[in-house]
CSV table of C-alpha atoms and ligand atoms in Angstrom, one decimal:
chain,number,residue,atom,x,y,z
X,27,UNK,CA,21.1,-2.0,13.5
X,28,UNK,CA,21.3,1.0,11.3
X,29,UNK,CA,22.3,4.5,12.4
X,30,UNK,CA,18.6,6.2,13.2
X,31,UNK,CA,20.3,9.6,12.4
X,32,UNK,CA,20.6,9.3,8.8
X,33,UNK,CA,17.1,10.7,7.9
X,34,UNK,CA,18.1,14.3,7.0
X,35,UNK,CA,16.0,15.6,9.9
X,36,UNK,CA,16.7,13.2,12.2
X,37,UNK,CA,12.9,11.8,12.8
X,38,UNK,CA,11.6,8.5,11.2
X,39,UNK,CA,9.2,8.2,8.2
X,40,UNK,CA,9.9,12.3,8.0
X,41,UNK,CA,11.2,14.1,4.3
X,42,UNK,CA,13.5,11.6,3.0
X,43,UNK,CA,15.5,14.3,1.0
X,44,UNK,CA,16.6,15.1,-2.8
X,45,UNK,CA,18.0,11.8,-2.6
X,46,UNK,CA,15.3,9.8,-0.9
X,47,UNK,CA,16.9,7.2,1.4
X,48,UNK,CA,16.0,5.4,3.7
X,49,UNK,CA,18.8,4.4,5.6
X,50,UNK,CA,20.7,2.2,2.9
X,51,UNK,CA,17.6,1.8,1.1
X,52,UNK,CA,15.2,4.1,-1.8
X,53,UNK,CA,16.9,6.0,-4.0
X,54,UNK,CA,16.5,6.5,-7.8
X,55,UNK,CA,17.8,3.8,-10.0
X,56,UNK,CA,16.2,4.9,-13.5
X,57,UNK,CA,17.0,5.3,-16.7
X,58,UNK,CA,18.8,8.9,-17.4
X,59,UNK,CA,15.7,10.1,-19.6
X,60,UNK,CA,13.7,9.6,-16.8
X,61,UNK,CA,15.4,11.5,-14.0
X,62,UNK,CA,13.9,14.9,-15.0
X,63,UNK,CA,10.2,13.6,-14.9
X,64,UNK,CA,11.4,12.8,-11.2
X,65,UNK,CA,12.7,15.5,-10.4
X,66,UNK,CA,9.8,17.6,-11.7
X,67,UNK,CA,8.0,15.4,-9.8
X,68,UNK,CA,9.4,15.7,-6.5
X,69,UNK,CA,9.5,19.8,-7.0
X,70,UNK,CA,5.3,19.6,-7.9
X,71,UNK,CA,4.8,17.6,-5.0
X,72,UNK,CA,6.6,19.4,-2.4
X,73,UNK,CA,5.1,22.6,-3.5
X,74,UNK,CA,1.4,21.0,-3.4
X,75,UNK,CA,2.1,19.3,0.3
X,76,UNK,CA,2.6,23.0,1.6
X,77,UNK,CA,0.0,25.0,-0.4
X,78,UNK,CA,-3.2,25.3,1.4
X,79,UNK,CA,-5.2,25.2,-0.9
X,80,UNK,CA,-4.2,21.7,-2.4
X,81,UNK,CA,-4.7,20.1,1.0
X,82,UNK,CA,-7.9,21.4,0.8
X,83,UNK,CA,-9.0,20.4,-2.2
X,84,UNK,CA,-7.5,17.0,-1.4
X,85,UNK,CA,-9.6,16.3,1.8
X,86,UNK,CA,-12.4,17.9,0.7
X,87,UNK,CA,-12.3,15.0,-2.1
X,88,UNK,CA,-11.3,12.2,1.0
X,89,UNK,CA,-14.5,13.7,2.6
X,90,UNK,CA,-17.1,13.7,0.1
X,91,UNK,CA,-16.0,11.2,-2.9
X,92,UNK,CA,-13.9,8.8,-1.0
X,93,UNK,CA,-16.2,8.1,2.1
X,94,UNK,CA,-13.5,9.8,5.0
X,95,UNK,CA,-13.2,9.4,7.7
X,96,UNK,CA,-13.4,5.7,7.7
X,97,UNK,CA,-14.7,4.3,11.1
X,98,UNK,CA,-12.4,2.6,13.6
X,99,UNK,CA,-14.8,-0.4,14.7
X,100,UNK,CA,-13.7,-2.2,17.7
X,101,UNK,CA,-14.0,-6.2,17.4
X,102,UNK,CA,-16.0,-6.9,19.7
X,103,UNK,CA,-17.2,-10.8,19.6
X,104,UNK,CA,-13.1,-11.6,18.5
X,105,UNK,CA,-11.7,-9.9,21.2
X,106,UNK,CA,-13.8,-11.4,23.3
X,107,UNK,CA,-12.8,-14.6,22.0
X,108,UNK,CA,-8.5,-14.3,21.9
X,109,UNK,CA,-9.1,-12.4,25.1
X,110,UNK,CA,-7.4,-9.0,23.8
X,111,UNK,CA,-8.8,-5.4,22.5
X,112,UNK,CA,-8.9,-5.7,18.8
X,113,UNK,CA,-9.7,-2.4,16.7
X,114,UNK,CA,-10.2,-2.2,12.9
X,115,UNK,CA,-9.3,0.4,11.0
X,116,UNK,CA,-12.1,0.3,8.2
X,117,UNK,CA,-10.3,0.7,4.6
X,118,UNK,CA,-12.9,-1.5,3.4
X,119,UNK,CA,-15.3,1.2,3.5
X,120,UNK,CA,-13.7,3.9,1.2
X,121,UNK,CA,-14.9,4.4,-2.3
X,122,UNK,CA,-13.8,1.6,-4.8
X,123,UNK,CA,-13.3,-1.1,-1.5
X,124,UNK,CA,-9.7,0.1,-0.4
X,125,UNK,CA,-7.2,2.4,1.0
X,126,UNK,CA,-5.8,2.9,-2.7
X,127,UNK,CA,-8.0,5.6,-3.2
X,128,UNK,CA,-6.5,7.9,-0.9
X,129,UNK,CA,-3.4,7.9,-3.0
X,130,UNK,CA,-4.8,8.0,-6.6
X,131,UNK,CA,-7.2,10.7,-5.3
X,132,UNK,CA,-3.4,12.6,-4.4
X,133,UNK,CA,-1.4,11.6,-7.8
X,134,UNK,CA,-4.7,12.2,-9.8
X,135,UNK,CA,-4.9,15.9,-8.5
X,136,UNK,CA,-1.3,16.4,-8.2
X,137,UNK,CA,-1.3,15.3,-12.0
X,138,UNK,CA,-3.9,18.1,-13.2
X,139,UNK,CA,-2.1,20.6,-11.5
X,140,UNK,CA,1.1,19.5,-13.0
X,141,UNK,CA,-1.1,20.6,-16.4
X,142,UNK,CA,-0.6,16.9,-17.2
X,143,UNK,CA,-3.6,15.3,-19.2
X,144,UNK,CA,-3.1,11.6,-18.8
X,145,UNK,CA,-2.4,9.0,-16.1
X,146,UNK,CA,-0.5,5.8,-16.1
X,147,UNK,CA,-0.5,3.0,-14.1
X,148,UNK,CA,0.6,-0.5,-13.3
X,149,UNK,CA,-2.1,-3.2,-11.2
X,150,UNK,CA,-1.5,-6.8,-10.2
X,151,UNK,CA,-5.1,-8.2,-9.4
X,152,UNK,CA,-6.8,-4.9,-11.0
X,153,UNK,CA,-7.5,-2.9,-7.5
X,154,UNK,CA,-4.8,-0.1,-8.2
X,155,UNK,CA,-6.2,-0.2,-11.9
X,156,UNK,CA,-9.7,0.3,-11.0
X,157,UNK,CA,-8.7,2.9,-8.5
X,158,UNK,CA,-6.5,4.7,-10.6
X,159,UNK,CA,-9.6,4.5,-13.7
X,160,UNK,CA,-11.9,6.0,-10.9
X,161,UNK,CA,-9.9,9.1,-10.1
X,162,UNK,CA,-9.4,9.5,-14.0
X,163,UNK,CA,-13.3,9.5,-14.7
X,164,UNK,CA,-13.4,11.8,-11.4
X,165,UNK,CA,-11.1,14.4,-12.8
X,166,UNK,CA,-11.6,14.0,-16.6
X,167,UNK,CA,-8.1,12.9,-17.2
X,168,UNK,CA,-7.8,10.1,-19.9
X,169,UNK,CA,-6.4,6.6,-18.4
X,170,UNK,CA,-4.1,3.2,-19.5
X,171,UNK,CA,-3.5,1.2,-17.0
X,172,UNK,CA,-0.7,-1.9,-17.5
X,173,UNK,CA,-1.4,-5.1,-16.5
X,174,UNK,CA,0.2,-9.1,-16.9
X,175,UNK,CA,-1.4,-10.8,-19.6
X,176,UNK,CA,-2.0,-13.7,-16.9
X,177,UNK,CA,-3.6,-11.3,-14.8
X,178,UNK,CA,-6.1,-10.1,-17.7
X,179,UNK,CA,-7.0,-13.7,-17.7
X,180,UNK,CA,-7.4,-14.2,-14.3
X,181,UNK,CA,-9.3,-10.9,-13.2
X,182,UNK,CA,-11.4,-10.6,-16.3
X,183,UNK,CA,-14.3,-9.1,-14.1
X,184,UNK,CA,-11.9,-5.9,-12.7
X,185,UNK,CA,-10.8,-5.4,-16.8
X,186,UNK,CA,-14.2,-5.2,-17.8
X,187,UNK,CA,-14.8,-2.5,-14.8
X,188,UNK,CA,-11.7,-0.6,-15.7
X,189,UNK,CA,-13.1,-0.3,-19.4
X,190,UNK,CA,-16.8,0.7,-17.7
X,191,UNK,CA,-14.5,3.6,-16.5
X,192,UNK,CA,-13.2,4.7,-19.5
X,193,UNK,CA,-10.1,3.6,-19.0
X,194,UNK,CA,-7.6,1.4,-21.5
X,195,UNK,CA,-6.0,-1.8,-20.3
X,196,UNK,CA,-3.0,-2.8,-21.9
X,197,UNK,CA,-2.4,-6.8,-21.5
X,198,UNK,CA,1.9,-7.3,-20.8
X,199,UNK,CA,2.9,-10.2,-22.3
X,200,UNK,CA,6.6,-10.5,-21.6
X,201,UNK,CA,8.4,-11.9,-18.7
X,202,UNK,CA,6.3,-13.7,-16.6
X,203,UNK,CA,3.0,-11.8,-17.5
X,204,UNK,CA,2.2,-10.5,-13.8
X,205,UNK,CA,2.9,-7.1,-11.8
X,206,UNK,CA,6.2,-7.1,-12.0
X,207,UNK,CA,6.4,-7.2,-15.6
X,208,UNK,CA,3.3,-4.6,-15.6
X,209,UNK,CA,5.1,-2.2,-13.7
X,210,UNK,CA,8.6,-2.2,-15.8
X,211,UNK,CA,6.5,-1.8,-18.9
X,212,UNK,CA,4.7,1.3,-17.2
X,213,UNK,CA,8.0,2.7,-16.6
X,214,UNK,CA,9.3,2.1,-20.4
X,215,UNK,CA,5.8,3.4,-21.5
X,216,UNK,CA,6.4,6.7,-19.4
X,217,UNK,CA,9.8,7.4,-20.5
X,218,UNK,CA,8.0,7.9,-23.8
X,219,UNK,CA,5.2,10.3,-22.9
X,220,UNK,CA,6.6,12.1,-19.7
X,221,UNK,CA,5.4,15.3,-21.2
X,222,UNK,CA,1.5,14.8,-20.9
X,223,UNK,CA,1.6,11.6,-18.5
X,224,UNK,CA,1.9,10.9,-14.7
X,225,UNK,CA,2.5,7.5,-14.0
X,226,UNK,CA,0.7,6.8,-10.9
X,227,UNK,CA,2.1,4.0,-9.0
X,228,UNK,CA,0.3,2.2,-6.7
X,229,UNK,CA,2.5,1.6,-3.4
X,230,UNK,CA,5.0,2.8,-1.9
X,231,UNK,CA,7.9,1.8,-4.2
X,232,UNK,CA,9.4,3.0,-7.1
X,233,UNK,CA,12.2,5.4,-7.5
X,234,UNK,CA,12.1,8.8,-5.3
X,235,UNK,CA,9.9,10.7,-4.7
X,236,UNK,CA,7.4,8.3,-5.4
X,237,UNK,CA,7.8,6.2,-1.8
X,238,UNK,CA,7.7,8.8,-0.1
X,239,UNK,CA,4.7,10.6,-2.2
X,240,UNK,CA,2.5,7.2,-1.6
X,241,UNK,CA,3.3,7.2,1.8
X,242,UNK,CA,2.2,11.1,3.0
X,243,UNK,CA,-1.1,10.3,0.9
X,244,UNK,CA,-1.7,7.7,2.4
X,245,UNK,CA,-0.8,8.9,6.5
X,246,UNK,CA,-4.6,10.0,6.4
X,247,UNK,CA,-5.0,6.6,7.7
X,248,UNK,CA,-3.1,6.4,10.3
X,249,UNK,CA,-3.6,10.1,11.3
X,250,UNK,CA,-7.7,9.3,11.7
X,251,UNK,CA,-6.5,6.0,13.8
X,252,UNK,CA,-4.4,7.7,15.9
X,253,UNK,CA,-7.1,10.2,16.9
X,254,UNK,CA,-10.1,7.5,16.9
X,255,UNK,CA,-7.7,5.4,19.1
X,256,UNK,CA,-7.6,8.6,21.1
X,257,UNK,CA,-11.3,8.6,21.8
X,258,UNK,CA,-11.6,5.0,22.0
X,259,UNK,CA,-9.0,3.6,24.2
X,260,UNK,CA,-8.1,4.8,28.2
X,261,UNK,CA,-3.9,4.6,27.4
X,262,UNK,CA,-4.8,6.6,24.1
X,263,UNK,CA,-2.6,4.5,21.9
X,264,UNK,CA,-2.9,0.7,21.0
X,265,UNK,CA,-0.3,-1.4,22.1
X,266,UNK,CA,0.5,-3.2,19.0
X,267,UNK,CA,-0.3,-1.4,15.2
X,268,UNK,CA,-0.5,-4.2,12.7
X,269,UNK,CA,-1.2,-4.5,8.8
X,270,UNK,CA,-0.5,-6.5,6.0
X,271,UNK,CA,2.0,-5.8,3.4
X,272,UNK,CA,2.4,-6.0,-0.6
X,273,UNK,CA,4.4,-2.7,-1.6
X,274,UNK,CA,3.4,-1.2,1.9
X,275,UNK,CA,1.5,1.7,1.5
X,276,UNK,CA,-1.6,0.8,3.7
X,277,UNK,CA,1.0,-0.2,6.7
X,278,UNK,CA,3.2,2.9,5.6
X,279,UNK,CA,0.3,5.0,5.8
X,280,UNK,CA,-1.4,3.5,8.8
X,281,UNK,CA,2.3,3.7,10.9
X,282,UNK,CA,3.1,6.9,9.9
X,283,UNK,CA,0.7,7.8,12.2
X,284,UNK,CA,2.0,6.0,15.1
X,285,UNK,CA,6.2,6.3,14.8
X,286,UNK,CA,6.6,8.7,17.5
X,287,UNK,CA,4.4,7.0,19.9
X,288,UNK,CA,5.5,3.5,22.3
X,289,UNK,CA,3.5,1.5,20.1
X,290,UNK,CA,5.0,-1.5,18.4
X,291,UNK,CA,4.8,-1.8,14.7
X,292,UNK,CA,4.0,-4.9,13.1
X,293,UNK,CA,4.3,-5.2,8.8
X,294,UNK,CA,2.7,-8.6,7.9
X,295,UNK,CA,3.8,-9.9,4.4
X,296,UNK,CA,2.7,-13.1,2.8
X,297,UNK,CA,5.2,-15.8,3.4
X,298,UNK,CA,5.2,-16.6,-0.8
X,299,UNK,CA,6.0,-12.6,-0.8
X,300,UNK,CA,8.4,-12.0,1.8
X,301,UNK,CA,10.9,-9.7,0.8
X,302,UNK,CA,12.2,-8.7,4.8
X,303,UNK,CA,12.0,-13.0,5.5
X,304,UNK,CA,13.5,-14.2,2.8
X,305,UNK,CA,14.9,-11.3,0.1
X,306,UNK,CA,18.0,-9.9,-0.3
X,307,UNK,CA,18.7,-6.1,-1.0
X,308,UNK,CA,18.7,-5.4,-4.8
X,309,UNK,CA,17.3,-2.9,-6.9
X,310,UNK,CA,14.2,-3.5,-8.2
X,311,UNK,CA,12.0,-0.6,-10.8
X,312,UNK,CA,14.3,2.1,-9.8
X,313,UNK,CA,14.3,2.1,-5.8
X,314,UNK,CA,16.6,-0.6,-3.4
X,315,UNK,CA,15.2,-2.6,-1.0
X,316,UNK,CA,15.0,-6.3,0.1
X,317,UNK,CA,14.1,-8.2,-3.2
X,318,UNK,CA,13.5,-12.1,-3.3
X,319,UNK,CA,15.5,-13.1,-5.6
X,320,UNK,CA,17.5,-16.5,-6.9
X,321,UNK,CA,21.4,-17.1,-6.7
X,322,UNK,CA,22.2,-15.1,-9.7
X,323,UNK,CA,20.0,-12.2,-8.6
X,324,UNK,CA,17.6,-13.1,-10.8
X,325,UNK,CA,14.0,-11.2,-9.5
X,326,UNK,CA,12.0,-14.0,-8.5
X,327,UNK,CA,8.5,-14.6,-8.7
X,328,UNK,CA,6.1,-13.8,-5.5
X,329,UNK,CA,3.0,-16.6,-4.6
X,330,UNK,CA,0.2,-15.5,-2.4
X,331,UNK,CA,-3.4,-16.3,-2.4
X,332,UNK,CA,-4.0,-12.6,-2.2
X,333,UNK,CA,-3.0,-10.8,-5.3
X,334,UNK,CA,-2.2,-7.5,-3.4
X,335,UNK,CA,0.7,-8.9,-1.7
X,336,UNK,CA,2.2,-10.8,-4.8
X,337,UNK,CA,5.2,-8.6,-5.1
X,338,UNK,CA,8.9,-9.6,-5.1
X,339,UNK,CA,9.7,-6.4,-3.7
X,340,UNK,CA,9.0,-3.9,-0.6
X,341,UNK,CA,8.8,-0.6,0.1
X,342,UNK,CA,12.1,0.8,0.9
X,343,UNK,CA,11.1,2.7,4.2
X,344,UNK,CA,9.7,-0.5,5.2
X,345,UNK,CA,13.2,-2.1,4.7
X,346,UNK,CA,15.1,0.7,7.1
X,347,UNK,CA,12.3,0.3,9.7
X,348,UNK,CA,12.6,-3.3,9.8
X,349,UNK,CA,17.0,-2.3,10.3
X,350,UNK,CA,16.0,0.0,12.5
X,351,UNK,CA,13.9,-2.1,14.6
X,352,UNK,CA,11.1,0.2,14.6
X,353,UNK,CA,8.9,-1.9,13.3
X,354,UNK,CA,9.1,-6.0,13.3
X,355,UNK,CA,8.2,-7.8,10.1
X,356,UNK,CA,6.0,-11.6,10.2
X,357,UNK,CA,5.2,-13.9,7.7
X,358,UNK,CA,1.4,-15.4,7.6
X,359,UNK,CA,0.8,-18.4,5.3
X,360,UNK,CA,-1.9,-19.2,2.5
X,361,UNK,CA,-3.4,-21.9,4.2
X,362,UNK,CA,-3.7,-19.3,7.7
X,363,UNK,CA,-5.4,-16.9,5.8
X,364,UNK,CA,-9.3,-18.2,4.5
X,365,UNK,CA,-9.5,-19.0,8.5
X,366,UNK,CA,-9.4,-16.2,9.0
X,367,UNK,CA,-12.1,-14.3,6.5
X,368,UNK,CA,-13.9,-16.8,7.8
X,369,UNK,CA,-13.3,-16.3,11.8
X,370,UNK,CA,-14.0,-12.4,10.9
X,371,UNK,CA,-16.9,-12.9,9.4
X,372,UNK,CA,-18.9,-14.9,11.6
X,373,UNK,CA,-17.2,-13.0,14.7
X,374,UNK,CA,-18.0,-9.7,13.4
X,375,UNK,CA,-20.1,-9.4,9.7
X,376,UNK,CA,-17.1,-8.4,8.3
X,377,UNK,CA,-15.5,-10.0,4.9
X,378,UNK,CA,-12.1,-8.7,4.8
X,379,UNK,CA,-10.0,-8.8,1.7
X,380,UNK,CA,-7.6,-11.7,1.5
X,381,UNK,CA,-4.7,-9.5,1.8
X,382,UNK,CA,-6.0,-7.8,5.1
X,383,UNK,CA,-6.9,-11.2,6.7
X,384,UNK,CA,-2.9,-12.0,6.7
X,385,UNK,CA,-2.8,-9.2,8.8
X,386,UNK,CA,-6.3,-10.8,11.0
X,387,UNK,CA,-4.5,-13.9,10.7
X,388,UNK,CA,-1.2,-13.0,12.5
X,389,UNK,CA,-3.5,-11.2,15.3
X,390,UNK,CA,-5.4,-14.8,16.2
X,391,UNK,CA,-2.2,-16.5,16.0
X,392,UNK,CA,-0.2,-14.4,18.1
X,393,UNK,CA,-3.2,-14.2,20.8
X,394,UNK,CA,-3.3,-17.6,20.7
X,395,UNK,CA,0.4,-19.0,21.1
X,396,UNK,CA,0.6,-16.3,23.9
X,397,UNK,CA,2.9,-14.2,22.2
X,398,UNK,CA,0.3,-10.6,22.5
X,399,UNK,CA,-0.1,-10.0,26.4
X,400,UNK,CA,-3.7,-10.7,27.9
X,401,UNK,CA,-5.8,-8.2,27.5
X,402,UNK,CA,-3.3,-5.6,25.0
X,403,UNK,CA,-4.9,-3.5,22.4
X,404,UNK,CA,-4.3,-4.3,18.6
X,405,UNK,CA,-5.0,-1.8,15.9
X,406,UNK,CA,-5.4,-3.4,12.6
X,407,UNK,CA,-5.9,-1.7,9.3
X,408,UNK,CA,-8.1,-3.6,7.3
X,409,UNK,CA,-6.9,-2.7,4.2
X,410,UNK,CA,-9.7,-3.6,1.9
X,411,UNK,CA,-13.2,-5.1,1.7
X,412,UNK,CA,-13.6,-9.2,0.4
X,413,UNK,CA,-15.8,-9.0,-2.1
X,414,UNK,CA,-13.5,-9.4,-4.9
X,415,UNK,CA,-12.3,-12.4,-3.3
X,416,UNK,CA,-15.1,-14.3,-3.1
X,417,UNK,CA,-14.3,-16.9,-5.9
X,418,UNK,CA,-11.1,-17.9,-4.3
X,419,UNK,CA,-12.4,-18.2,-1.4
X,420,UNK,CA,-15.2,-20.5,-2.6
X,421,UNK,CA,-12.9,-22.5,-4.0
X,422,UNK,CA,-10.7,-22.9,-1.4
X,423,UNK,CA,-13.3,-24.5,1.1
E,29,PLP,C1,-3.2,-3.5,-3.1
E,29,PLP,C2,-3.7,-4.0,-1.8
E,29,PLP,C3,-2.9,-4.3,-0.7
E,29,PLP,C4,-1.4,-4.3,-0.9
E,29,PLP,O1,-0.8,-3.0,-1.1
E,29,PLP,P1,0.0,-2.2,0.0
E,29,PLP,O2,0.7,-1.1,-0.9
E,29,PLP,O3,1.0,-3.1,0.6
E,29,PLP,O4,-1.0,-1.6,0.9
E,29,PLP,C5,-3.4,-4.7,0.5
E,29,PLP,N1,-4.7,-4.8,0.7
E,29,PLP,C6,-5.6,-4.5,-0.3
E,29,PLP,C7,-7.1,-4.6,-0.1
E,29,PLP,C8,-5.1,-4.1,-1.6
E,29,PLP,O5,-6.0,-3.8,-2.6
């Protein structure tokens, strides 16, 4: 267990400080040329989160671009079925299919008010990308977004939509061609242009302040659960507050909104992808966390049938609440996972995103070994719609 106290104010998933640790983990491991862009970051930022009028301006964009508040839909036939209280938190229905809007709406604005003209970003299986290209047409800011050169191959369909939106996509050919190698060639790329470019990353990882940035974008999630679960439930607050992890900013977001309540936290990462199971802290583009990795260190490769949760890495807050024992980390396999798109479908008209049905997946499991009490309520944050899943899942019936 590690000391609780050494957050600078004491509370958990509070101001992480100039330094931004986490416990042991976070931090800024970055080349020296970029540590001003950082720091100029972090100083924009803090001075946006307490003006007034940038909160306004932010929400007002949640409200009428993004779709917020998204509705918190209880689950009624699969509740009835595992005998528990199941409630979605609906990510599925914000603009572009995900929660990643919430934070690309936050970097994008943040960006123009930082009189930068440009945004940057890495994407795995497109989402981030196609987020990131949406807030760009939205704000009239020009757009390049990095991604593997397997991954250009494999989501041709989100490219082509990312060049619909104006933006360029720049295929990575070294290393193994995927996210990771996306996101170290955003880094290299922003070193170069830090004086008209924000790199907008897409979870809640990188070096500080960018963890901690992601994460208070994306608390609007969790804050509108917290108050539906308010309206919804007799005890006020669920008993268990699960979602699925890749980086972690849909969890982050979603249990920053339930730390300071009895409610037990539950991060579900795929098992190909399981940095808390199976990693080892190491420092991976700029920030230290629990990394897979092989005996020499070596970064290794994540495998997950959802490409949202294909990182070696994870968030570094999400490292010190799993030390903390705040929140409990699980593991949900490939071949657990079209199940159960499947179960929510039929059970509810629902098509969940392959990421978010690890999450689903977990739920039906742990109601049916007996492990989630008769009758206990279960938020879930269903981080994104299915729809750009569709061909997988075809194929894997
Ligand atoms: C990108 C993505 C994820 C994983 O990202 P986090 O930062 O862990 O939230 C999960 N679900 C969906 C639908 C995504 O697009």
């Amino acid at each position: 267990m590690t000391d609780l106290t050494v957050l600078p104010n004491g509370s958990l998933m509070a101001d992480p400080g100039e330094r931004g640790r986490f416990g042991g983990h976070g931090g800024r491991f970055v080349p020296e040329s970029l540590i001003p862009a950082c720091a100029e970051l972090e100083e924009a930022f803090r001075e946006a989160w307490a003006d007034q009028r940038f909160r306004r301006d932010l929400d007002r964009l949640l409200a009428v671009y993004a779709g917020r508040p998204t509705a918190l839909t209880p689950a009624w036939r699969l509740s009835a079925e595992l005998g528990i209280n199941v409630l979605l938190k609906r990510e599925d229905l914000a603009h572009t299919g995900s929660h990643k809007i919430n934070n690309v709406l936050g970097q994008a604005l943040l960006a123009r008010r930082m009189g930068k003209t440009r945004l940057i970003a890495e994407t795995g299986a497109g989402q981030h990308g196609v987020a990131t290209a949406t807030a760009a047409a939205l704000l009239g800011l020009e757009a390049t977004v990095y991604m593997g050169a397997k991954d250009v191959e494999r989501q041709a369909l989100n490219v082509f939509r990312m060049e619909l939106l104006g933006a360029e996509v720049i295929p990575v050919t070294g290393g193994s061609r995927t996210l990771k190698d996306a996101t170290s060639e955003a880094l290299r790329h922003w070193v170069t242009r830090v004086d008209d470019t924000h790199y907008c990353i897409g979870s809640v990882m990188g070096p500080h302040p960018y963890p901690w940035i992601v994460r208070e974008l994306q608390r609007v999630v969790g804050e509108e659960a917290r108050a539906q679960c308010a309206a919804e439930l007799r005890t006020g607050v669920p008993d268990y507050v699960v979602a699925c992890i890749g980086g972690g900013s849909n969890a982050a977001g979603t249990f920053a909104g339930f730390v300071d309540t009895p409610a037990q936290l539950i991060g579900v990462e795929a098992e190909g992808g399981a940095a808390v199971a199976f990693g080892r802290v190491g420092v991976l583009h700029g920030f230290r966390s629990y990394v897979l990795q092989d005996e020499d260190g070596q970064v290794s490769e994540a495998h997950s049938i959802a490409a949202g949760l294909d990182y070696p890495g994870i968030g570094p807050e999400h490292a010190f609440l799993n030390d903390s024992g705040r929140a409990r980390y699980v593991t949900v396999s490939d071949e657990e996972v079209i199940p159960a798109v499947r179960r929510l479908a039929r059970t509810e008209g629902i098509l969940p995103a392959l990421e978010s049905a690890h999450a689903i997946a977990w739920v039906i499991r742990a109601a049916e070994s007996g492990e989630l009490p008769p009758f206990c309520t279960v938020l879930v944050t269903l981080s994104g719609r299915g729809d750009k899943d569709i061909h997988t899942i075809r194929e894997a019936a």
